[in-house]
Tab-separated table of C-alpha atoms and ligand atoms in Angstrom:
chain	number	residue	atom	x	y	z
A	683	UNK	CA	-21.429	7.311	21.775
A	684	UNK	CA	-17.767	6.296	21.801
A	685	UNK	CA	-14.796	5.969	19.406
A	686	UNK	CA	-12.321	3.330	20.521
A	687	UNK	CA	-8.666	3.996	19.441
A	688	UNK	CA	-6.769	0.704	19.532
A	689	UNK	CA	-3.267	1.906	18.640
A	690	UNK	CA	-0.331	3.911	20.176
A	691	UNK	CA	-1.173	6.505	22.833
A	692	UNK	CA	0.782	9.250	21.042
A	693	UNK	CA	-1.447	8.989	17.945
A	694	UNK	CA	-4.465	8.626	20.205
A	695	UNK	CA	-3.672	12.050	21.835
A	696	UNK	CA	-3.614	13.636	18.445
A	697	UNK	CA	-6.964	12.060	17.564
A	698	UNK	CA	-8.359	13.126	20.908
A	699	UNK	CA	-7.656	16.720	20.187
A	700	UNK	CA	-9.090	16.666	16.716
A	701	UNK	CA	-12.197	14.812	18.009
A	702	UNK	CA	-12.709	17.283	20.893
A	703	UNK	CA	-12.681	20.086	18.341
A	704	UNK	CA	-14.646	18.504	15.480
A	705	UNK	CA	-16.918	15.954	17.036
A	706	UNK	CA	-17.521	16.913	20.647
A	707	UNK	CA	-20.455	14.429	21.042
A	708	UNK	CA	-18.190	11.432	20.256
A	709	UNK	CA	-16.030	10.397	23.224
A	710	UNK	CA	-12.725	8.933	22.396
A	711	UNK	CA	-11.281	6.175	24.411
A	712	UNK	CA	-7.774	4.706	24.163
A	713	UNK	CA	-7.807	0.946	24.324
A	714	UNK	CA	-5.986	1.092	27.762
A	715	UNK	CA	-9.024	3.064	29.246
A	716	UNK	CA	-12.167	1.452	30.520
A	717	UNK	CA	-15.200	1.845	28.189
A	718	UNK	CA	-18.665	0.539	28.268
A	719	UNK	CA	-18.711	-1.823	25.191
A	720	UNK	CA	-22.332	-0.888	24.441
A	721	UNK	CA	-21.288	2.730	23.773
A	722	UNK	CA	-18.624	1.828	21.114
A	723	UNK	CA	-19.854	2.741	17.629
A	724	UNK	CA	-16.475	3.294	15.924
A	725	UNK	CA	-13.301	1.395	16.349
A	726	UNK	CA	-9.927	2.241	14.820
A	727	UNK	CA	-7.320	-0.523	14.939
A	728	UNK	CA	-4.695	-2.392	12.914
A	729	UNK	CA	-6.143	-5.831	13.518
A	730	UNK	CA	-9.573	-6.803	14.983
A	731	UNK	CA	-9.431	-7.495	18.715
A	732	UNK	CA	-10.456	-11.160	19.541
A	733	UNK	CA	-13.280	-9.810	21.670
A	734	UNK	CA	-14.639	-7.614	18.986
A	735	UNK	CA	-18.231	-9.243	19.309
A	736	UNK	CA	-18.588	-7.586	22.644
A	737	UNK	CA	-18.987	-4.222	20.879
A	738	UNK	CA	-22.544	-5.059	19.942
A	739	UNK	CA	-23.270	-1.592	18.623
A	740	UNK	CA	-20.198	-1.224	16.494
A	741	UNK	CA	-21.017	0.326	13.123
A	742	UNK	CA	-17.674	1.246	11.509
A	743	UNK	CA	-14.304	-0.518	11.751
A	744	UNK	CA	-11.503	1.871	10.617
A	745	UNK	CA	-8.223	0.288	9.544
A	746	UNK	CA	-5.264	2.191	10.858
A	747	UNK	CA	-3.526	1.519	7.474
A	748	UNK	CA	-4.280	1.640	3.742
A	749	UNK	CA	-4.382	-2.199	3.640
A	750	UNK	CA	-7.133	-4.319	5.104
A	751	UNK	CA	-5.680	-7.757	4.391
A	752	UNK	CA	-4.704	-8.203	8.025
A	753	UNK	CA	-8.363	-8.442	8.968
A	754	UNK	CA	-10.100	-11.911	8.903
A	755	UNK	CA	-13.151	-10.549	7.062
A	756	UNK	CA	-15.238	-13.534	7.620
A	757	UNK	CA	-14.965	-13.184	11.398
A	758	UNK	CA	-16.056	-9.563	11.472
A	759	UNK	CA	-19.644	-8.977	12.436
A	760	UNK	CA	-21.851	-8.656	9.324
A	761	UNK	CA	-23.328	-5.312	10.108
A	762	UNK	CA	-19.885	-3.633	10.545
A	763	UNK	CA	-18.525	-1.513	7.719
A	764	UNK	CA	-14.804	-1.924	7.115
A	765	UNK	CA	-13.004	1.177	5.927
A	766	UNK	CA	-9.447	1.614	4.666
A	767	UNK	CA	-7.412	4.454	5.736
A	768	UNK	CA	-7.470	7.044	2.967
A	769	UNK	CA	-5.669	10.237	4.096
A	770	UNK	CA	-3.262	12.797	2.772
A	771	UNK	CA	-0.201	11.687	4.636
A	772	UNK	CA	-0.391	8.044	3.309
A	773	UNK	CA	-1.014	9.378	-0.181
A	774	UNK	CA	1.707	11.949	-0.246
A	775	UNK	CA	4.308	9.516	1.110
A	776	UNK	CA	3.392	6.901	-1.403
A	777	UNK	CA	3.752	9.478	-4.106
A	778	UNK	CA	7.238	10.307	-2.845
A	779	UNK	CA	8.310	6.695	-2.520
A	780	UNK	CA	7.071	5.670	-5.917
A	781	UNK	CA	8.769	8.629	-7.687
A	782	UNK	CA	11.851	7.828	-5.697
A	783	UNK	CA	11.749	4.145	-6.552
A	784	UNK	CA	10.886	4.542	-10.218
A	785	UNK	CA	13.639	7.096	-10.730
A	786	UNK	CA	16.213	5.007	-8.673
A	787	UNK	CA	15.541	1.967	-10.798
A	788	UNK	CA	15.469	4.023	-14.050
A	789	UNK	CA	18.761	5.689	-13.146
A	790	UNK	CA	20.513	2.382	-12.054
A	791	UNK	CA	21.039	3.478	-8.462
A	792	UNK	CA	21.122	-0.158	-7.173
A	793	UNK	CA	24.004	-0.880	-9.559
A	794	UNK	CA	25.724	2.353	-8.714
A	795	UNK	CA	25.530	1.442	-4.913
A	796	UNK	CA	27.451	-1.760	-5.765
A	797	UNK	CA	29.940	0.006	-7.887
A	798	UNK	CA	30.594	2.423	-5.101
A	799	UNK	CA	31.488	-0.504	-2.783
A	800	UNK	CA	34.195	-1.452	-5.345
A	801	UNK	CA	35.189	2.113	-5.886
A	802	UNK	CA	34.332	1.786	-9.530
A	803	UNK	CA	33.861	5.035	-11.450
A	804	UNK	CA	31.911	3.734	-14.421
A	805	UNK	CA	28.940	5.269	-16.181
A	806	UNK	CA	26.263	2.784	-17.261
A	807	UNK	CA	24.383	3.063	-20.567
A	808	UNK	CA	20.835	4.105	-19.826
A	809	UNK	CA	17.742	4.805	-21.968
A	810	UNK	CA	15.914	8.098	-21.726
A	811	UNK	CA	12.707	8.299	-19.696
A	812	UNK	CA	10.701	8.313	-22.882
A	813	UNK	CA	12.052	4.783	-23.734
A	814	UNK	CA	11.617	3.346	-20.212
A	815	UNK	CA	8.028	1.831	-19.936
A	816	UNK	CA	6.589	2.024	-16.394
A	817	UNK	CA	3.632	-0.269	-15.646
A	818	UNK	CA	1.438	-0.054	-12.513
A	819	UNK	CA	0.178	-3.351	-11.337
A	820	UNK	CA	-2.961	-2.222	-9.611
A	821	UNK	CA	-4.699	1.070	-10.359
A	822	UNK	CA	-6.275	2.047	-7.027
A	823	UNK	CA	-6.207	5.458	-5.353
A	824	UNK	CA	-2.447	5.195	-4.356
A	825	UNK	CA	-1.387	4.168	-7.865
A	826	UNK	CA	-3.400	6.967	-9.457
A	827	UNK	CA	-1.915	9.469	-6.984
A	828	UNK	CA	1.639	8.195	-7.839
A	829	UNK	CA	1.015	8.351	-11.564
A	830	UNK	CA	0.012	11.982	-11.303
A	831	UNK	CA	3.511	12.803	-9.807
A	832	UNK	CA	5.301	10.657	-12.524
A	833	UNK	CA	3.471	12.216	-15.496
A	834	UNK	CA	6.099	15.107	-15.904
A	835	UNK	CA	8.948	12.786	-16.444
A	836	UNK	CA	7.503	11.362	-19.722
A	837	UNK	CA	7.892	7.719	-19.051
A	838	UNK	CA	5.382	5.805	-21.142
A	839	UNK	CA	2.923	4.850	-18.465
A	840	UNK	CA	0.512	1.894	-18.424
A	841	UNK	CA	-1.460	0.215	-15.657
A	842	UNK	CA	-3.258	-3.075	-15.247
A	843	UNK	CA	-6.272	-3.441	-12.977
A	844	UNK	CA	-8.823	-6.249	-12.348
A	845	UNK	CA	-11.673	-4.243	-13.837
A	846	UNK	CA	-11.669	-1.686	-16.526
A	847	UNK	CA	-10.480	1.862	-15.676
A	848	UNK	CA	-9.444	4.802	-17.805
A	849	UNK	CA	-6.847	7.368	-16.744
A	850	UNK	CA	-5.608	10.209	-18.993
A	851	UNK	CA	-2.065	9.691	-20.113
A	852	UNK	CA	-1.943	6.064	-19.125
A	853	UNK	CA	-2.466	2.940	-21.335
A	854	UNK	CA	-4.887	0.937	-19.335
A	855	UNK	CA	-5.065	-2.817	-19.414
A	856	UNK	CA	-7.542	-4.862	-17.496
A	857	UNK	CA	-8.600	-8.473	-16.666
A	858	UNK	CA	-6.648	-11.652	-17.105
A	859	UNK	CA	-6.777	-11.624	-20.920
A	860	UNK	CA	-4.723	-8.327	-21.079
A	861	UNK	CA	-2.161	-9.176	-18.291
A	862	UNK	CA	0.422	-10.629	-20.780
A	863	UNK	CA	0.222	-7.532	-23.053
A	864	UNK	CA	0.769	-5.318	-20.057
A	865	UNK	CA	3.751	-7.189	-18.815
A	866	UNK	CA	5.339	-7.493	-22.248
A	867	UNK	CA	5.480	-3.708	-22.497
A	868	UNK	CA	6.785	-3.081	-18.868
A	869	UNK	CA	10.291	-2.231	-18.050
A	870	UNK	CA	9.703	-1.034	-14.509
A	871	UNK	CA	6.805	-2.900	-12.738
A	872	UNK	CA	5.309	-1.040	-9.865
A	873	UNK	CA	3.254	-3.377	-7.653
A	874	UNK	CA	0.547	-1.561	-5.805
A	875	UNK	CA	-2.083	-4.255	-5.721
A	876	UNK	CA	-4.124	-5.084	-2.567
A	877	UNK	CA	-3.388	-8.480	-1.081
A	878	UNK	CA	-6.263	-10.871	-1.698
A	879	UNK	CA	-6.525	-14.588	-2.456
A	880	UNK	CA	-6.137	-13.695	-6.122
A	881	UNK	CA	-2.988	-11.754	-5.683
A	882	UNK	CA	-1.134	-13.881	-3.150
A	883	UNK	CA	1.983	-15.121	-4.863
A	884	UNK	CA	1.141	-13.294	-8.160
A	885	UNK	CA	4.660	-12.007	-8.680
A	886	UNK	CA	6.089	-15.417	-9.504
A	887	UNK	CA	8.451	-16.955	-11.938
A	888	UNK	CA	5.818	-17.205	-14.794
A	889	UNK	CA	5.018	-13.470	-14.348
A	890	UNK	CA	8.650	-12.431	-14.381
A	891	UNK	CA	9.297	-14.537	-17.545
A	892	UNK	CA	6.624	-12.343	-19.335
A	893	UNK	CA	8.427	-9.126	-18.469
A	894	UNK	CA	11.050	-8.033	-21.035
A	895	UNK	CA	14.681	-8.833	-20.291
A	896	UNK	CA	16.255	-6.317	-18.133
A	897	UNK	CA	13.000	-5.314	-16.294
A	898	UNK	CA	12.940	-3.954	-12.850
A	899	UNK	CA	10.524	-4.460	-9.980
A	900	UNK	CA	9.306	-1.856	-7.391
A	901	UNK	CA	7.240	-3.658	-4.862
A	902	UNK	CA	5.134	-1.492	-2.608
A	903	UNK	CA	2.141	-3.895	-2.275
A	904	UNK	CA	2.249	-6.653	0.308
A	905	UNK	CA	5.096	-9.157	1.021
A	906	UNK	CA	3.036	-12.375	0.383
A	907	UNK	CA	2.320	-11.218	-3.322
A	908	UNK	CA	6.036	-11.958	-4.106
A	909	UNK	CA	7.589	-15.356	-4.545
A	910	UNK	CA	10.958	-14.280	-3.196
A	911	UNK	CA	12.688	-17.398	-4.362
A	912	UNK	CA	11.500	-16.739	-8.002
A	913	UNK	CA	12.683	-13.202	-7.687
A	914	UNK	CA	16.122	-14.262	-6.619
A	915	UNK	CA	16.269	-16.778	-9.611
A	916	UNK	CA	15.115	-14.094	-12.078
A	917	UNK	CA	17.709	-11.636	-10.728
A	918	UNK	CA	20.473	-14.309	-10.732
A	919	UNK	CA	19.724	-15.481	-14.352
A	920	UNK	CA	19.983	-11.884	-15.442
A	921	UNK	CA	16.438	-11.702	-16.703
A	922	UNK	CA	15.515	-9.058	-14.171
A	923	UNK	CA	18.065	-6.173	-13.507
A	924	UNK	CA	17.094	-4.891	-10.040
A	925	UNK	CA	14.397	-4.895	-7.393
A	926	UNK	CA	13.482	-2.453	-4.809
A	927	UNK	CA	11.286	-3.990	-2.051
A	928	UNK	CA	9.459	-2.068	0.709
A	929	UNK	CA	7.609	-5.227	1.795
A	930	UNK	CA	8.774	-8.738	2.343
A	931	UNK	CA	7.355	-12.034	3.710
A	932	UNK	CA	7.839	-12.292	6.701
A	933	UNK	CA	8.452	-8.803	8.069
A	934	UNK	CA	11.035	-8.187	9.319
A	935	UNK	CA	12.974	-10.055	6.804
A	936	UNK	CA	14.911	-12.632	8.846
A	937	UNK	CA	18.642	-12.219	9.484
A	938	UNK	CA	20.764	-13.852	6.804
A	939	UNK	CA	18.015	-13.965	4.194
A	940	UNK	CA	19.579	-13.940	0.749
A	941	UNK	CA	17.552	-10.853	-0.284
A	942	UNK	CA	19.391	-8.734	2.392
A	943	UNK	CA	22.812	-8.939	0.571
A	944	UNK	CA	21.748	-9.454	-3.018
A	945	UNK	CA	23.684	-6.851	-5.131
A	946	UNK	CA	20.563	-6.250	-7.221
A	947	UNK	CA	18.177	-5.709	-4.528
A	948	UNK	CA	17.396	-2.643	-2.323
A	949	UNK	CA	15.212	-2.972	0.714
A	950	UNK	CA	13.351	-0.611	2.952
A	951	UNK	CA	11.479	-1.708	6.034
A	952	UNK	CA	7.924	-1.144	5.080
A	953	UNK	CA	8.152	2.613	5.399
A	954	UNK	CA	7.010	3.699	1.925
A	955	UNK	CA	3.830	5.178	3.346
A	956	UNK	CA	2.735	5.583	6.987
A	957	UNK	CA	-0.421	6.843	8.415
A	958	UNK	CA	-0.050	10.393	9.782
A	959	UNK	CA	-2.116	11.057	12.913
A	960	UNK	CA	-3.296	14.654	12.185
A	961	UNK	CA	-4.522	14.156	8.609
A	962	UNK	CA	-5.816	10.682	9.464
A	963	UNK	CA	-7.838	12.056	12.369
A	964	UNK	CA	-9.341	14.593	10.075
A	965	UNK	CA	-10.180	12.068	7.492
A	966	UNK	CA	-11.769	9.719	10.001
A	967	UNK	CA	-13.894	12.685	11.341
A	968	UNK	CA	-15.050	13.511	7.811
A	969	UNK	CA	-15.996	9.813	7.336
A	970	UNK	CA	-17.962	9.775	10.574
A	971	UNK	CA	-19.828	12.838	9.354
A	972	UNK	CA	-20.551	11.106	6.043
A	973	UNK	CA	-21.736	7.985	7.934
A	974	UNK	CA	-24.059	10.047	10.041
A	975	UNK	CA	-25.490	11.753	7.023
A	976	UNK	CA	-26.092	8.376	5.388
A	977	UNK	CA	-23.520	9.053	2.748
A	978	UNK	CA	-21.042	6.730	1.263
A	979	UNK	CA	-17.852	6.272	3.294
A	980	UNK	CA	-14.490	7.011	1.531
A	981	UNK	CA	-12.368	3.861	1.618
A	982	UNK	CA	-15.315	1.553	2.207
A	983	UNK	CA	-14.113	-2.077	1.539
A	984	UNK	CA	-16.178	-4.358	-0.547
A	985	UNK	CA	-16.107	-7.453	1.670
A	986	UNK	CA	-16.529	-9.774	-1.161
A	987	UNK	CA	-13.570	-8.433	-3.187
A	988	UNK	CA	-11.429	-7.801	0.010
A	989	UNK	CA	-10.387	-4.206	-0.804
B	1306	GLV	C1	0.744	0.217	5.150
B	1306	GLV	O1	1.268	-0.645	4.556
B	1306	GLV	C2	-0.648	0.543	5.199
B	1306	GLV	O2	-1.489	-0.491	5.028
B	1306	GLV	O3	-0.977	1.683	5.478
């Protein structure tokens, strides 16, 4: 029985060590090595290889990352389970980045960066955290983990999700009917939605117009969810105050794109959260054990919903 690792050899070496220790009966192959396709039961990859059909006994396809939008789900063999990467490294890094982003937006760091360029020593009036309403757009596992870390700052926290959820200390909105109410009370919008056909382009002019004047955006979802032109207009008109983007469309953001130099925009190159080989290997091992015991896999994707 084989596990095929279709990513960089450095992380493959880490996985190999963990597998040898924890699952000695599963042989790990790197994609550069020769493997009998019939033996492959598990595949870890960022995108599905074109020849995936040759792995006729494939049972589980592990995404290298937390997102699975890069897979063409309809072209994956029906019997294959698709699994998102859920591991401590990704979770911890997203917690760090969201706290960093929310605090940076709350404490006007984008504006201060601009002032520094002009050597302007000027304090800006700022509300206390208790008056700055933070809203999570998407309430999956990463959003919930980030919320846990934000709780001590006492921001009024809310979240919107497609289906109903309840989280202590968070005002929860759900469904299309409650979206406007959620946006109207959100001063810092944190987008952590998965990319699906429903969320493509969801951060558009109409949505921005429903946020209160002076609202700020922290985008850690996926680039294609954001209408970048609409964002630039909302920033230029003064309706939105600042945006911090870890994802763009396309990636990398092309040279000379107006977002690069916009005084109200801060960009990081999709580094908010990155799969860590050690903890990812352990979580994949645990999931393989669950799979063999006939238990539910952690991060199993609902193929009809797309996340
Ligand atoms: C990063 O964006 C991931 O999907 O892990």
